GROMACS .gro file of C-alpha atoms in nm:
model
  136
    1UNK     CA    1  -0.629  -1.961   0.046
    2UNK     CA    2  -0.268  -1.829   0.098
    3UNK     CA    3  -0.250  -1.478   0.202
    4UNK     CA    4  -0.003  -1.195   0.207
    5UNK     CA    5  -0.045  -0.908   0.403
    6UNK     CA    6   0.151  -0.635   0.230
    7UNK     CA    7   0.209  -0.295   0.357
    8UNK     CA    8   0.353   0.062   0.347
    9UNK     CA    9   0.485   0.270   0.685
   10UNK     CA   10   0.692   0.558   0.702
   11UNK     CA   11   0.614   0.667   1.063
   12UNK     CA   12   0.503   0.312   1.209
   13UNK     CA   13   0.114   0.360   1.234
   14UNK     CA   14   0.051   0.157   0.935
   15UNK     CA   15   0.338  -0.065   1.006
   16UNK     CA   16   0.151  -0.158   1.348
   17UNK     CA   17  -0.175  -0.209   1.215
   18UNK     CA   18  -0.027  -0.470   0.945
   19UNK     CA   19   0.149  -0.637   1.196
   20UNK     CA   20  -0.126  -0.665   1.476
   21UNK     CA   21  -0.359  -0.863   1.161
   22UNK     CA   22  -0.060  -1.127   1.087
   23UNK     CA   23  -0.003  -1.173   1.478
   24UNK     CA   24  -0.371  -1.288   1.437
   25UNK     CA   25  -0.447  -1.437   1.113
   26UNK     CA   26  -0.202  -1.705   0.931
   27UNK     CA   27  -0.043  -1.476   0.669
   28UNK     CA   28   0.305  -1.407   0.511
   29UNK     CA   29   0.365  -1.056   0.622
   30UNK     CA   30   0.599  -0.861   0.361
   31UNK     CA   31   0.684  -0.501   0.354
   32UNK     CA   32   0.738  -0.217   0.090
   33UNK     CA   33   1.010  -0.071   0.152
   34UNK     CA   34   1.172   0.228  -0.056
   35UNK     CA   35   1.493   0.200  -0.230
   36UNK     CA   36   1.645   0.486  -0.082
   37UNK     CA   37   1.380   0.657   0.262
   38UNK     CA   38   1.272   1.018   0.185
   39UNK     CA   39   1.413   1.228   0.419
   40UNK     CA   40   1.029   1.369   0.554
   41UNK     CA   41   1.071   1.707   0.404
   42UNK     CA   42   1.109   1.509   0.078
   43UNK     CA   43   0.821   1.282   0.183
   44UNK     CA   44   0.608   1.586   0.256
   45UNK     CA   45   0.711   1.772  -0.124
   46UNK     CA   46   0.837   1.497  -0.313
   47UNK     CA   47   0.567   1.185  -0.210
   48UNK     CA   48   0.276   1.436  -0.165
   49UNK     CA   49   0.359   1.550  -0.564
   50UNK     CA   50   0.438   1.187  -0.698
   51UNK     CA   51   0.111   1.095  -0.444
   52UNK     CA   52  -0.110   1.336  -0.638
   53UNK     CA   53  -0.018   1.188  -0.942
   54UNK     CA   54  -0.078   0.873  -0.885
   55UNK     CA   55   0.266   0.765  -0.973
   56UNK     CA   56   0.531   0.530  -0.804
   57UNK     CA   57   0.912   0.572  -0.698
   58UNK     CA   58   1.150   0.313  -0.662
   59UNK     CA   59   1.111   0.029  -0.386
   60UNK     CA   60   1.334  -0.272  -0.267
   61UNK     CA   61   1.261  -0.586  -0.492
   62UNK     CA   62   0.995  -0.725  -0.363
   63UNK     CA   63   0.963  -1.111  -0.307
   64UNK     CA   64   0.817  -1.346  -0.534
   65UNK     CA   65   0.509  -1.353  -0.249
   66UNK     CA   66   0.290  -1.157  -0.499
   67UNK     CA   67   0.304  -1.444  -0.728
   68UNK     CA   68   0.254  -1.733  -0.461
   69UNK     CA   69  -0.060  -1.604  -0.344
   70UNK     CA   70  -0.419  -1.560  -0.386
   71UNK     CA   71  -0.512  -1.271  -0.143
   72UNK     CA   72  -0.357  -0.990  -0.024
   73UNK     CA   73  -0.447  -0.748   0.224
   74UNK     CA   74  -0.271  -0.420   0.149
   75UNK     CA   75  -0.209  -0.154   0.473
   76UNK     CA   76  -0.125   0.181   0.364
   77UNK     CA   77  -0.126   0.549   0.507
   78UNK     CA   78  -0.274   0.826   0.244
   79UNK     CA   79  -0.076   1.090   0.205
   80UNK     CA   80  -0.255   1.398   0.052
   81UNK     CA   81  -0.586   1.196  -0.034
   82UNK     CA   82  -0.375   0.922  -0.201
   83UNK     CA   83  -0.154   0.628  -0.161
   84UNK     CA   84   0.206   0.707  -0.164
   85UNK     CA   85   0.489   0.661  -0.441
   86UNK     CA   86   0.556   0.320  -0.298
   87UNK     CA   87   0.215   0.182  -0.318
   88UNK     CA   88   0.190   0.295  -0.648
   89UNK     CA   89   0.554   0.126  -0.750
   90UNK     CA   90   0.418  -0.189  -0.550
   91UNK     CA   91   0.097  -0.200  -0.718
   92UNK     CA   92   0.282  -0.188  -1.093
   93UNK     CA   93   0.423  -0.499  -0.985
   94UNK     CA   94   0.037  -0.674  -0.904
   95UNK     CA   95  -0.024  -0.952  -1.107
   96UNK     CA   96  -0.290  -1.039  -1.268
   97UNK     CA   97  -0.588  -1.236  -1.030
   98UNK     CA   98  -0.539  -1.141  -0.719
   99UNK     CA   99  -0.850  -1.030  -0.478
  100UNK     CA  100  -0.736  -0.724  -0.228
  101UNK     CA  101  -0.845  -0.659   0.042
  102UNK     CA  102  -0.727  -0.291   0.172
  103UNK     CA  103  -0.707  -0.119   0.516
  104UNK     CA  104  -0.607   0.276   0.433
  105UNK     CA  105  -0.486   0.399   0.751
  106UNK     CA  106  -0.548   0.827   0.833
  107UNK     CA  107  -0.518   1.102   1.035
  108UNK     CA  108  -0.849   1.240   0.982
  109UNK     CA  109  -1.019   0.856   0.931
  110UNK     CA  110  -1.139   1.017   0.594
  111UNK     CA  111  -1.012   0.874   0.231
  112UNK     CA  112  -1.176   0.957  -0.109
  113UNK     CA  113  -0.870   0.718  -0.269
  114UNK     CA  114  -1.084   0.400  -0.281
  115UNK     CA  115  -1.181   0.487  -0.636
  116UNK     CA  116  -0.844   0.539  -0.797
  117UNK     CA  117  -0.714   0.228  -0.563
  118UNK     CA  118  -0.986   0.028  -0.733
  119UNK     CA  119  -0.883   0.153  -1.098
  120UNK     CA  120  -0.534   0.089  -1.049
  121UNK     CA  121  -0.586  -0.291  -0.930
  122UNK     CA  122  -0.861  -0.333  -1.172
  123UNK     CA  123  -0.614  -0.202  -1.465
  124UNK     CA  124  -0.362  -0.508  -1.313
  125UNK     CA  125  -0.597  -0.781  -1.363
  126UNK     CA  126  -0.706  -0.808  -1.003
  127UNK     CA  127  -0.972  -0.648  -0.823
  128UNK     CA  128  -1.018  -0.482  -0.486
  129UNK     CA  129  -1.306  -0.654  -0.268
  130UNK     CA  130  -1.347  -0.458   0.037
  131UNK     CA  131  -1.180  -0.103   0.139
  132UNK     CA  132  -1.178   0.035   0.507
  133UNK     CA  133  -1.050   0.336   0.611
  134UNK     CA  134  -0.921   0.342   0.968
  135UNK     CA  135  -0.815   0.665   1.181
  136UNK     CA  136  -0.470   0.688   1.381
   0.00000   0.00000   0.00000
């Protein structure tokens, strides 16, 4: 089974999680980056609103790795009790079939975003096997 890990960083805790996993496990690591980084008093107002909302801003392109898969392990920090703009964007762009596997990474090791992480794969076609939450 080919797997992609894909993940999410703006201040590098996330981004070294992700990469620890593909040092160890035989995956294509690929991250979201955004199209243009939030300064982070626009992360904190801007990405905490979109966050909220459960909507997405704009990323790079991302590779054709979503389609050349079959499981993906998603890294991402939560940001206000949510996934940020990016993960939304990225997740928009989840085809259909895919299993996901997702690490959310925290300050406080607490999430309540597995639901609406679940709904939002589910509503792609693909469903979300397994959710941990880890503390940084």
């Amino acid at each position: 089974m080919k797997t992609l890990i894909l993940y999410y960083s703006y201040s590098g805790h996330t981004s070294a999680l992700a990469q620890a996993l593909a040092a160890q496990e035989p995956a294509q690591l690929l991250e979201i980056k955004d199209k243009r980084r939030p300064s982070l008093p626009k992360a904190l107002a801007m990405g905490v609103f979109f966050a909220l909302r459960g909507r997405g801003w704009a990323i790079a392109p991302l590779s054709a790795a979503l389609n050349t898969c079959e499981r993906i392990r998603l890294f991402a920090p939560i940001w206000a009790g949510n996934v940020p703009p990016a993960i939304n964007a990225a997740l928009e762009l989840l085809p259909a079939g895919k299993t996901v596997e997702a690490t959310l990474v925290s300050g406080s090791g607490q999430s309540k975003c597995e639901e609406r992480l679940k709904e939002k794969i589910a509503n792609r076609g693909s469903s979300l096997v397994s959710c941990v939450t880890v503390k940084v």
